[in-house]
Amino acid sequence: MSVSRLKSCQLFYRTDPLKIVRGQGQYMYDEQGARYLDCINNVAHVGHCHPKVVEAGSRQLATLSTNNRFLHDELVKCAQTLAEKMPGNLSVCYFVNSGSEANDLALRLARQHTARHEVITLDHAYHGHVSAVMDISPYKFNQPGGDPKPDFVHVAPCPDVYRGKYRDCDFPEGTDLGQLYADEVQRIVERSTNGIAAFIAESLQSCGGQIIPPAGYFQKVYDAVRKAGGVTIADEVQVGFGRIGTHYWAFEPHGIIPDIVTVAKPMGNGHPVGAVVTTPEIAESFASTGVCYFNTYGGNPVSCAIANAVMRVIDEEQLQENALRVGRYLLEQSKSLAYEYQLVGDVRGTGLFVGIELVQDRQRRTPATRAAKAVVERMKTVHRILVSSDGPDDNVVKLKPPMVFNTENADEFLYGFRECLTYLEQQQQQQNTNATPEGVPTTPVRVTHPLATGGILQPSPISRGQHDTSTLIKSI
């Protein structure tokens, strides 16, 4: 089937998609054997095809695969491990197949416990693709053609201090921006006529542009919501299991303990498994309905064996510590790019969760959307490095690589990224002067950096054809 016919499906590199046939560690390989450095895949959390995870799943699949309405040691171990890694009284686990299911169930728990229906979510948030969580995902319902926002959903501003409603450059140094953003939630709580059931937020917004909330924000929001009788939900689907380096869960540095936590993606290293973890009190409210919960495949022996293996590997191979060490190096080196390139507006992140925001003008912080898309495409075609872009204006280059990503991989990324930014600046100069500036190649060249994964011939600006990234940067 041709790609042009897949109008409802979203692919990376849609105009020239990759057919990936194999993965190993932090690398993926296409059907021709070309190797790509994977800076995208927070799904393959402990590395593609980790042998210990593969072995655990294979062994269990060869022994027993059934639904979760039977007792099984792997199920009990998985619940125990998750509960042990959670702070406070988060000790009751419900197993599901995906992050969408996890967030859907979290809403059910919150609504049953509070006997309310209204939900506060953050602008640009994404919580899944089933109907209930599409309703609380502005990232989806604000798209052209998206369903209107339901009246019971309230959208608070994303706590983005760089290009959000309250920018750090618009206030005196030392201003409590966390308070300003939390006040927005407080006003929503006060305006609610029927009461708020839940506040849900990703601990770090990924689809929203790799957003790091300001200090104190979540503490103030949680206090406001709980005083009003609501519960708090932390969506850890994309950022949990040690990715941030400093802690196992991304909500922990904020000094908060949610009432409900949802996890998925990295939990199965590519296998569909997720969970909701909550308190005994909320679980009891949910059970009091008499409507028993079960999920045919959520918590099945194979899924739990895989999840247990993933959590063991994180601990045994010290991948959280690796995320902290490599992430600090990657973030520090990425921040230095701002001294070299005017396109780089902001660099933010923690651990192996990094965003580089490209702007046309640093003073006005206007997004450089086409430049970001050009970088993503050139990183793939020239350097064989896979990154993506996201955010409200699709101008934030995102890095969420497998946790086995190392400093050599970081150097390889930085080399490729610098080359892409240099190329874009030269293209812009060429457009401004209508002449080929010094240093722009007019004949094919090959990337020869020792850390590059093979490079490919890059056509001259004249003969680039359908892969001419200059067509993407007319307004940078």
Short mmCIF file of C-alpha atoms in Angstrom, two decimals:
data_model
loop_
_atom_site.label_atom_id
_atom_site.label_comp_id
_atom_site.label_asym_id
_atom_site.label_seq_id
_atom_site.Cartn_x
_atom_site.Cartn_y
_atom_site.Cartn_z
CA MET A 1 0.00 0.00 0.00
CA SER A 2 1.38 3.39 -0.94
CA VAL A 3 2.15 5.88 1.81
CA SER A 4 -0.13 8.44 0.14
CA ARG A 5 -3.11 6.23 0.92
CA LEU A 6 -2.36 6.07 4.66
CA LYS A 7 -3.97 9.43 5.35
CA SER A 8 -5.17 8.50 8.84
CA CYS A 9 -1.84 7.05 9.97
CA GLN A 10 1.10 9.04 11.24
CA LEU A 11 4.64 7.99 10.37
CA PHE A 12 8.02 9.45 11.14
CA TYR A 13 9.48 11.02 7.97
CA ARG A 14 6.16 10.71 6.15
CA THR A 15 7.43 11.83 2.74
CA ASP A 16 10.31 9.36 2.85
CA PRO A 17 9.54 6.88 5.64
CA LEU A 18 12.01 4.37 6.98
CA LYS A 19 11.37 0.66 6.93
CA ILE A 20 13.10 -0.51 10.09
CA VAL A 21 13.67 -4.25 10.30
CA ARG A 22 15.97 -4.67 13.30
CA GLY A 23 17.02 -2.96 16.49
CA GLN A 24 19.88 -3.44 18.92
CA GLY A 25 20.62 -1.25 21.91
CA GLN A 26 20.45 2.39 20.83
CA TYR A 27 20.53 1.58 17.11
CA MET A 28 17.96 0.65 14.48
CA TYR A 29 18.61 -0.86 11.05
CA ASP A 30 16.64 -0.43 7.85
CA GLU A 31 15.93 -3.07 5.19
CA GLN A 32 19.18 -2.23 3.40
CA GLY A 33 21.24 -2.70 6.54
CA ALA A 34 21.91 1.00 7.19
CA ARG A 35 22.34 1.78 10.88
CA TYR A 36 20.61 4.74 12.55
CA LEU A 37 21.31 6.21 15.96
CA ASP A 38 17.96 6.23 17.76
CA CYS A 39 17.36 9.44 19.71
CA ILE A 40 13.57 9.09 19.57
CA ASN A 41 12.63 5.81 21.17
CA ASN A 42 11.51 6.12 24.77
CA VAL A 43 9.63 2.86 24.12
CA ALA A 44 12.78 0.72 23.86
CA HIS A 45 13.66 1.94 27.32
CA VAL A 46 16.55 -0.39 28.17
CA GLY A 47 17.65 -0.69 24.54
CA HIS A 48 16.18 -2.43 21.53
CA CYS A 49 15.94 -6.20 21.92
CA HIS A 50 17.70 -6.33 25.27
CA PRO A 51 18.69 -10.00 25.65
CA LYS A 52 17.47 -10.31 29.25
CA VAL A 53 14.08 -8.86 28.36
CA VAL A 54 13.79 -11.02 25.24
CA GLU A 55 14.73 -14.13 27.21
CA ALA A 56 12.22 -13.42 30.00
CA GLY A 57 9.39 -12.88 27.54
CA SER A 58 10.31 -15.89 25.41
CA ARG A 59 10.59 -18.19 28.41
CA GLN A 60 7.23 -17.13 29.80
CA LEU A 61 5.55 -17.27 26.39
CA ALA A 62 6.76 -20.85 26.03
CA THR A 63 5.39 -21.71 29.48
CA LEU A 64 2.07 -19.92 29.89
CA SER A 65 0.23 -17.00 28.33
CA THR A 66 -3.30 -16.42 29.60
CA ASN A 67 -5.51 -13.67 30.99
CA ASN A 68 -4.91 -12.12 34.40
CA ARG A 69 -7.83 -13.74 36.23
CA PHE A 70 -5.56 -16.48 37.50
CA LEU A 71 -2.93 -16.16 40.19
CA HIS A 72 0.64 -15.96 38.91
CA ASP A 73 4.00 -15.16 40.51
CA GLU A 74 5.06 -12.72 37.77
CA LEU A 75 1.91 -10.67 38.35
CA VAL A 76 2.49 -10.46 42.09
CA LYS A 77 6.19 -9.61 41.63
CA CYS A 78 5.38 -6.85 39.18
CA ALA A 79 2.85 -5.24 41.51
CA GLN A 80 5.23 -5.52 44.45
CA THR A 81 8.13 -3.96 42.56
CA LEU A 82 6.04 -1.07 41.28
CA ALA A 83 4.64 -0.40 44.75
CA GLU A 84 8.12 -0.53 46.31
CA LYS A 85 9.37 2.06 43.85
CA MET A 86 6.46 4.42 44.55
CA PRO A 87 6.54 6.91 47.44
CA GLY A 88 3.88 7.37 50.08
CA ASN A 89 0.77 5.22 50.10
CA LEU A 90 0.76 4.40 46.37
CA SER A 91 0.42 0.66 46.74
CA VAL A 92 -2.51 -0.69 44.70
CA CYS A 93 -1.79 -1.67 41.08
CA TYR A 94 -4.14 -2.19 38.15
CA PHE A 95 -2.55 -3.64 35.01
CA VAL A 96 -3.48 -2.54 31.50
CA ASN A 97 -2.11 -2.74 27.96
CA SER A 98 -1.19 0.87 27.20
CA GLY A 99 -0.88 4.43 28.42
CA SER A 100 -4.24 5.27 26.89
CA GLU A 101 -5.90 2.52 28.92
CA ALA A 102 -4.00 3.59 32.03
CA ASN A 103 -5.18 7.19 31.81
CA ASP A 104 -8.72 6.11 30.96
CA LEU A 105 -8.79 3.94 34.10
CA ALA A 106 -7.24 6.74 36.18
CA LEU A 107 -10.15 8.99 35.23
CA ARG A 108 -12.61 6.29 36.27
CA LEU A 109 -10.90 5.93 39.64
CA ALA A 110 -10.87 9.69 40.23
CA ARG A 111 -14.50 10.17 39.27
CA GLN A 112 -15.71 7.28 41.38
CA HIS A 113 -13.71 8.45 44.41
CA THR A 114 -14.86 12.10 44.20
CA ALA A 115 -18.35 11.51 42.76
CA ARG A 116 -17.53 14.32 40.32
CA HIS A 117 -16.83 14.50 36.61
CA GLU A 118 -14.91 17.69 35.75
CA VAL A 119 -11.21 17.46 34.88
CA ILE A 120 -8.41 20.02 34.66
CA THR A 121 -5.77 19.32 32.05
CA LEU A 122 -2.86 21.35 30.65
CA ASP A 123 -2.74 23.00 27.25
CA HIS A 124 -0.85 20.93 24.64
CA ALA A 125 -1.16 17.81 26.83
CA TYR A 126 -1.47 14.34 25.30
CA HIS A 127 -2.87 11.49 27.40
CA GLY A 128 -3.81 8.88 24.82
CA HIS A 129 -6.04 7.96 21.90
CA VAL A 130 -9.17 6.38 23.39
CA SER A 131 -12.23 8.63 23.54
CA ALA A 132 -12.13 9.46 27.25
CA VAL A 133 -8.52 10.64 27.18
CA MET A 134 -8.83 12.34 23.79
CA ASP A 135 -11.32 14.56 25.61
CA ILE A 136 -8.56 15.72 27.98
CA SER A 137 -5.80 15.97 25.34
CA PRO A 138 -5.62 19.48 23.81
CA TYR A 139 -2.70 18.18 21.71
CA LYS A 140 -5.37 16.22 19.83
CA PHE A 141 -8.67 18.07 20.11
CA ASN A 142 -7.11 21.40 19.12
CA GLN A 143 -5.99 19.92 15.81
CA PRO A 144 -7.89 21.05 12.68
CA GLY A 145 -10.91 18.79 12.49
CA GLY A 146 -10.63 17.69 16.11
CA ASP A 147 -13.75 17.26 18.23
CA PRO A 148 -14.68 20.28 20.36
CA LYS A 149 -13.50 20.38 23.94
CA PRO A 150 -16.20 18.99 26.26
CA ASP A 151 -17.67 21.41 28.79
CA PHE A 152 -16.50 19.24 31.70
CA VAL A 153 -12.85 19.65 30.64
CA HIS A 154 -10.94 22.76 31.75
CA VAL A 155 -7.62 23.66 30.13
CA ALA A 156 -4.97 25.43 32.18
CA PRO A 157 -1.96 27.07 30.51
CA CYS A 158 1.07 24.86 30.01
CA PRO A 159 3.71 25.96 32.57
CA ASP A 160 6.21 26.89 29.85
CA VAL A 161 8.42 29.73 31.10
CA TYR A 162 10.15 30.19 27.74
CA ARG A 163 7.28 30.72 25.29
CA GLY A 164 4.15 30.18 27.41
CA LYS A 165 1.64 32.63 28.82
CA TYR A 166 4.11 33.77 31.49
CA ARG A 167 7.63 34.04 30.06
CA ASP A 168 10.69 34.54 32.23
CA CYS A 169 11.83 37.42 30.03
CA ASP A 170 8.65 39.40 30.76
CA PHE A 171 9.11 39.55 34.53
CA PRO A 172 11.81 40.74 36.95
CA GLU A 173 14.38 38.15 37.95
CA GLY A 174 13.17 36.13 40.90
CA THR A 175 9.48 36.32 39.99
CA ASP A 176 7.64 33.17 41.10
CA LEU A 177 6.42 31.95 37.74
CA GLY A 178 5.28 28.71 39.33
CA GLN A 179 2.82 30.75 41.38
CA LEU A 180 1.55 32.62 38.32
CA TYR A 181 0.84 29.38 36.49
CA ALA A 182 -0.64 27.74 39.60
CA ASP A 183 -2.98 30.72 40.03
CA GLU A 184 -4.47 29.82 36.65
CA VAL A 185 -5.45 26.42 38.02
CA GLN A 186 -6.77 28.00 41.22
CA ARG A 187 -9.08 30.23 39.18
CA ILE A 188 -10.43 27.22 37.30
CA VAL A 189 -11.11 25.45 40.60
CA GLU A 190 -12.95 28.48 41.94
CA ARG A 191 -15.08 28.84 38.79
CA SER A 192 -16.19 25.20 38.79
CA THR A 193 -19.88 24.86 39.64
CA ASN A 194 -19.96 21.10 40.13
CA GLY A 195 -16.50 20.55 41.60
CA ILE A 196 -13.29 19.16 40.14
CA ALA A 197 -12.78 15.41 40.05
CA ALA A 198 -9.12 15.46 39.00
CA PHE A 199 -6.14 17.41 37.82
CA ILE A 200 -4.07 15.39 35.36
CA ALA A 201 -0.67 16.35 34.00
CA GLU A 202 2.39 14.73 32.52
CA SER A 203 5.18 15.18 35.04
CA LEU A 204 7.22 16.61 32.14
CA GLN A 205 5.31 17.51 29.01
CA SER A 206 6.77 15.73 26.01
CA CYS A 207 4.41 16.35 23.09
CA GLY A 208 4.00 19.88 24.44
CA GLY A 209 7.68 20.56 23.69
CA GLN A 210 9.83 18.96 26.43
CA ILE A 211 8.52 21.31 29.11
CA ILE A 212 10.13 21.50 32.55
CA PRO A 213 7.60 23.12 34.95
CA PRO A 214 8.92 25.91 37.20
CA ALA A 215 9.81 25.17 40.82
CA GLY A 216 6.86 24.98 43.18
CA TYR A 217 4.25 24.74 40.43
CA PHE A 218 3.01 21.22 41.08
CA GLN A 219 3.06 21.65 44.85
CA LYS A 220 0.81 24.69 44.63
CA VAL A 221 -1.51 23.08 42.09
CA TYR A 222 -1.84 19.86 44.08
CA ASP A 223 -2.68 21.85 47.21
CA ALA A 224 -5.38 23.82 45.39
CA VAL A 225 -6.97 20.75 43.81
CA ARG A 226 -6.95 18.69 47.00
CA LYS A 227 -8.40 21.52 49.11
CA ALA A 228 -11.27 21.61 46.63
CA GLY A 229 -11.85 17.86 47.02
CA GLY A 230 -10.23 16.71 43.79
CA VAL A 231 -7.50 14.13 43.24
CA THR A 232 -4.24 14.43 41.37
CA ILE A 233 -3.03 12.21 38.53
CA ALA A 234 0.61 12.07 37.38
CA ASP A 235 1.03 10.78 33.83
CA GLU A 236 4.44 9.08 33.79
CA VAL A 237 3.82 7.20 30.54
CA GLN A 238 6.67 8.88 28.65
CA VAL A 239 9.03 9.96 31.42
CA GLY A 240 9.03 7.33 34.16
CA PHE A 241 11.40 4.49 35.08
CA GLY A 242 14.54 6.53 35.72
CA ARG A 243 14.63 8.58 32.51
CA ILE A 244 15.19 11.88 34.30
CA GLY A 245 18.30 10.53 36.03
CA THR A 246 17.87 12.12 39.44
CA HIS A 247 14.82 10.05 40.39
CA TYR A 248 12.91 6.96 39.28
CA TRP A 249 9.71 8.95 38.67
CA ALA A 250 9.61 12.38 37.08
CA PHE A 251 7.14 13.77 39.65
CA GLU A 252 9.55 13.16 42.53
CA PRO A 253 11.84 16.21 42.07
CA HIS A 254 8.76 18.42 42.47
CA GLY A 255 8.30 17.27 46.06
CA ILE A 256 4.82 15.85 45.43
CA ILE A 257 3.09 12.50 45.82
CA PRO A 258 0.18 12.09 43.39
CA ASP A 259 -3.03 10.26 44.29
CA ILE A 260 -2.85 8.24 41.08
CA VAL A 261 0.14 7.45 38.81
CA THR A 262 -0.08 6.02 35.30
CA VAL A 263 2.81 4.18 33.61
CA ALA A 264 3.26 2.35 30.30
CA LYS A 265 5.61 2.65 27.27
CA PRO A 266 9.05 2.03 28.84
CA MET A 267 7.61 -0.53 31.23
CA GLY A 268 7.55 -3.21 28.51
CA ASN A 269 10.50 -2.09 26.35
CA GLY A 270 8.27 -2.32 23.30
CA HIS A 271 5.83 -4.91 24.63
CA PRO A 272 2.32 -3.50 25.35
CA VAL A 273 1.98 -3.26 29.11
CA GLY A 274 1.03 -0.51 31.52
CA ALA A 275 -0.32 0.09 34.99
CA VAL A 276 -2.23 2.44 37.26
CA VAL A 277 -0.94 2.78 40.81
CA THR A 278 -3.08 4.40 43.48
CA THR A 279 -3.88 4.47 47.19
CA PRO A 280 -5.95 1.90 49.10
CA GLU A 281 -8.58 4.57 49.80
CA ILE A 282 -9.17 5.33 46.12
CA ALA A 283 -9.06 1.63 45.27
CA GLU A 284 -11.71 0.96 47.91
CA SER A 285 -13.97 3.65 46.46
CA PHE A 286 -13.59 2.05 43.05
CA ALA A 287 -14.36 -1.44 44.39
CA SER A 288 -17.45 -0.20 46.25
CA THR A 289 -19.36 0.15 42.99
CA GLY A 290 -19.59 -3.61 42.66
CA VAL A 291 -18.48 -3.26 39.04
CA CYS A 292 -15.43 -5.48 39.11
CA TYR A 293 -12.40 -4.51 37.10
CA PHE A 294 -10.61 -6.94 34.86
CA ASN A 295 -8.52 -6.62 31.72
CA THR A 296 -8.05 -9.75 29.66
CA TYR A 297 -4.43 -9.14 28.76
CA GLY A 298 -3.45 -6.45 31.26
CA GLY A 299 -1.20 -8.20 33.76
CA ASN A 300 -0.91 -11.44 31.82
CA PRO A 301 2.13 -13.59 32.74
CA VAL A 302 4.13 -12.69 29.62
CA SER A 303 3.62 -8.95 30.03
CA CYS A 304 4.51 -9.07 33.71
CA ALA A 305 7.60 -11.22 33.08
CA ILE A 306 8.81 -8.65 30.56
CA ALA A 307 8.05 -5.70 32.86
CA ASN A 308 9.89 -7.42 35.71
CA ALA A 309 12.89 -7.98 33.46
CA VAL A 310 12.89 -4.33 32.40
CA MET A 311 12.90 -3.10 36.00
CA ARG A 312 15.67 -5.55 36.90
CA VAL A 313 17.80 -4.36 34.00
CA ILE A 314 17.32 -0.71 34.99
CA ASP A 315 18.67 -1.53 38.45
CA GLU A 316 21.37 -4.06 37.51
CA GLU A 317 22.84 -1.98 34.68
CA GLN A 318 22.43 1.30 36.61
CA LEU A 319 20.59 2.89 33.74
CA GLN A 320 19.10 5.64 35.89
CA GLU A 321 22.64 6.63 36.87
CA ASN A 322 23.65 6.47 33.21
CA ALA A 323 20.78 8.79 32.32
CA LEU A 324 21.96 11.25 34.94
CA ARG A 325 25.61 11.20 33.84
CA VAL A 326 25.09 11.18 30.07
CA GLY A 327 22.13 13.52 30.32
CA ARG A 328 24.13 16.16 32.17
CA TYR A 329 26.84 15.98 29.54
CA LEU A 330 24.31 16.14 26.68
CA LEU A 331 22.45 19.06 28.21
CA GLU A 332 25.63 21.02 28.96
CA GLN A 333 27.00 20.53 25.46
CA SER A 334 23.65 21.31 23.86
CA LYS A 335 23.40 24.56 25.80
CA SER A 336 26.74 25.61 24.34
CA LEU A 337 25.09 25.57 20.91
CA ALA A 338 23.29 28.79 21.83
CA TYR A 339 26.65 30.58 21.78
CA GLU A 340 27.29 29.34 18.24
CA TYR A 341 23.92 29.53 16.52
CA GLN A 342 21.23 32.20 16.65
CA LEU A 343 18.65 29.56 15.77
CA VAL A 344 19.01 27.96 19.20
CA GLY A 345 16.64 29.77 21.52
CA ASP A 346 16.36 27.51 24.54
CA VAL A 347 17.82 24.21 25.68
CA ARG A 348 16.13 22.40 28.56
CA GLY A 349 15.89 18.95 30.03
CA THR A 350 16.83 16.49 32.69
CA GLY A 351 18.50 13.13 32.25
CA LEU A 352 17.77 11.63 28.85
CA PHE A 353 14.85 13.99 28.27
CA VAL A 354 16.11 17.02 26.35
CA GLY A 355 14.51 19.65 24.13
CA ILE A 356 16.24 22.18 21.87
CA GLU A 357 13.90 24.98 20.85
CA LEU A 358 14.69 26.71 17.57
CA VAL A 359 13.62 30.32 17.04
CA GLN A 360 13.79 32.85 14.23
CA ASP A 361 14.35 35.75 16.59
CA ARG A 362 15.71 35.39 20.12
CA GLN A 363 14.24 38.64 21.38
CA ARG A 364 10.70 37.87 20.22
CA ARG A 365 11.17 34.09 20.58
CA THR A 366 9.30 33.45 17.35
CA PRO A 367 9.30 29.74 16.45
CA ALA A 368 11.52 28.42 13.66
CA THR A 369 9.20 25.60 12.64
CA ARG A 370 10.58 25.01 9.17
CA ALA A 371 14.13 25.01 10.46
CA ALA A 372 13.23 22.34 13.04
CA LYS A 373 11.65 20.17 10.36
CA ALA A 374 14.67 20.67 8.13
CA VAL A 375 16.99 19.60 10.95
CA VAL A 376 14.95 16.46 11.60
CA GLU A 377 15.06 15.51 7.92
CA ARG A 378 18.76 16.28 7.45
CA MET A 379 19.75 14.42 10.60
CA LYS A 380 18.14 11.34 9.08
CA THR A 381 19.29 11.63 5.48
CA VAL A 382 22.84 12.91 6.02
CA HIS A 383 23.83 11.69 9.48
CA ARG A 384 21.56 8.69 10.02
CA ILE A 385 20.46 10.06 13.37
CA LEU A 386 16.78 9.86 14.27
CA VAL A 387 15.24 12.80 16.13
CA SER A 388 11.78 14.34 16.09
CA SER A 389 10.23 17.75 16.58
CA ASP A 390 7.20 18.73 18.62
CA GLY A 391 5.61 21.49 20.67
CA PRO A 392 2.70 23.83 19.86
CA ASP A 393 4.64 25.22 16.89
CA ASP A 394 6.59 22.04 16.11
CA ASN A 395 9.88 23.88 16.63
CA VAL A 396 11.37 21.87 19.50
CA VAL A 397 13.84 19.13 18.58
CA LYS A 398 13.24 16.30 21.04
CA LEU A 399 15.63 13.71 22.41
CA LYS A 400 14.30 10.73 24.37
CA PRO A 401 16.75 7.95 23.43
CA PRO A 402 16.99 4.46 24.92
CA MET A 403 18.58 4.53 28.36
CA VAL A 404 21.75 2.83 27.09
CA PHE A 405 22.60 6.04 25.19
CA ASN A 406 26.21 6.94 26.02
CA THR A 407 28.56 9.93 25.76
CA GLU A 408 29.88 8.78 22.38
CA ASN A 409 26.29 8.76 21.12
CA ALA A 410 25.84 12.24 22.57
CA ASP A 411 28.95 13.44 20.71
CA GLU A 412 27.68 11.89 17.50
CA PHE A 413 24.36 13.69 17.90
CA LEU A 414 26.08 17.00 18.67
CA TYR A 415 28.33 16.72 15.64
CA GLY A 416 25.40 16.04 13.34
CA PHE A 417 23.25 18.74 14.90
CA ARG A 418 26.00 21.35 14.55
CA GLU A 419 26.44 20.42 10.89
CA CYS A 420 22.70 20.81 10.31
CA LEU A 421 22.56 24.22 11.99
CA THR A 422 25.61 25.37 10.03
CA TYR A 423 24.01 24.17 6.81
CA LEU A 424 20.78 26.05 7.56
CA GLU A 425 22.64 29.25 8.36
CA GLN A 426 24.58 28.97 5.11
CA GLN A 427 21.35 28.36 3.20
CA GLN A 428 19.83 31.45 4.81
CA GLN A 429 22.87 33.52 3.86
CA GLN A 430 22.61 32.21 0.33
CA GLN A 431 18.97 33.22 0.12
CA ASN A 432 19.76 36.66 1.56
CA THR A 433 22.62 37.34 -0.82
CA ASN A 434 21.34 35.29 -3.76
CA ALA A 435 24.81 33.83 -4.07
CA THR A 436 26.62 30.73 -2.91
CA PRO A 437 28.54 31.68 0.25
CA GLU A 438 31.99 30.44 0.97
CA GLY A 439 31.98 27.01 2.54
CA VAL A 440 28.78 25.64 0.97
CA PRO A 441 29.67 22.47 -0.99
CA THR A 442 28.73 22.42 -4.66
CA THR A 443 29.72 18.78 -5.19
CA PRO A 444 28.68 15.67 -3.31
CA VAL A 445 30.53 15.04 -0.05
CA ARG A 446 30.48 12.27 2.52
CA VAL A 447 30.22 12.68 6.27
CA THR A 448 33.52 11.41 7.65
CA HIS A 449 33.32 12.21 11.36
CA PRO A 450 34.72 9.17 13.25
CA LEU A 451 31.57 8.90 15.37
CA ALA A 452 29.17 9.09 12.43
CA THR A 453 27.26 5.89 11.68
CA GLY A 454 28.17 5.79 8.02
CA GLY A 455 26.82 9.01 6.60
CA ILE A 456 25.50 9.15 3.05
CA LEU A 457 26.25 11.20 0.03
CA GLN A 458 24.62 14.58 0.33
CA PRO A 459 23.68 16.10 -3.04
CA SER A 460 24.75 19.58 -3.94
CA PRO A 461 22.25 22.40 -3.26
CA ILE A 462 21.47 22.48 -7.00
CA SER A 463 20.70 18.79 -7.42
CA ARG A 464 19.11 17.96 -4.08
CA GLY A 465 15.69 17.42 -5.64
CA GLN A 466 12.89 16.15 -3.46
CA HIS A 467 15.13 16.09 -0.37
CA ASP A 468 16.11 19.74 -0.72
CA THR A 469 15.80 20.95 2.85
CA SER A 470 16.25 24.54 1.71
CA THR A 471 12.59 24.45 0.65
CA LEU A 472 11.72 24.02 4.30
CA ILE A 473 13.55 27.07 5.64
CA LYS A 474 12.25 29.98 3.58
CA SER A 475 11.11 31.82 6.69
CA ILE A 476 13.73 30.98 9.27
#
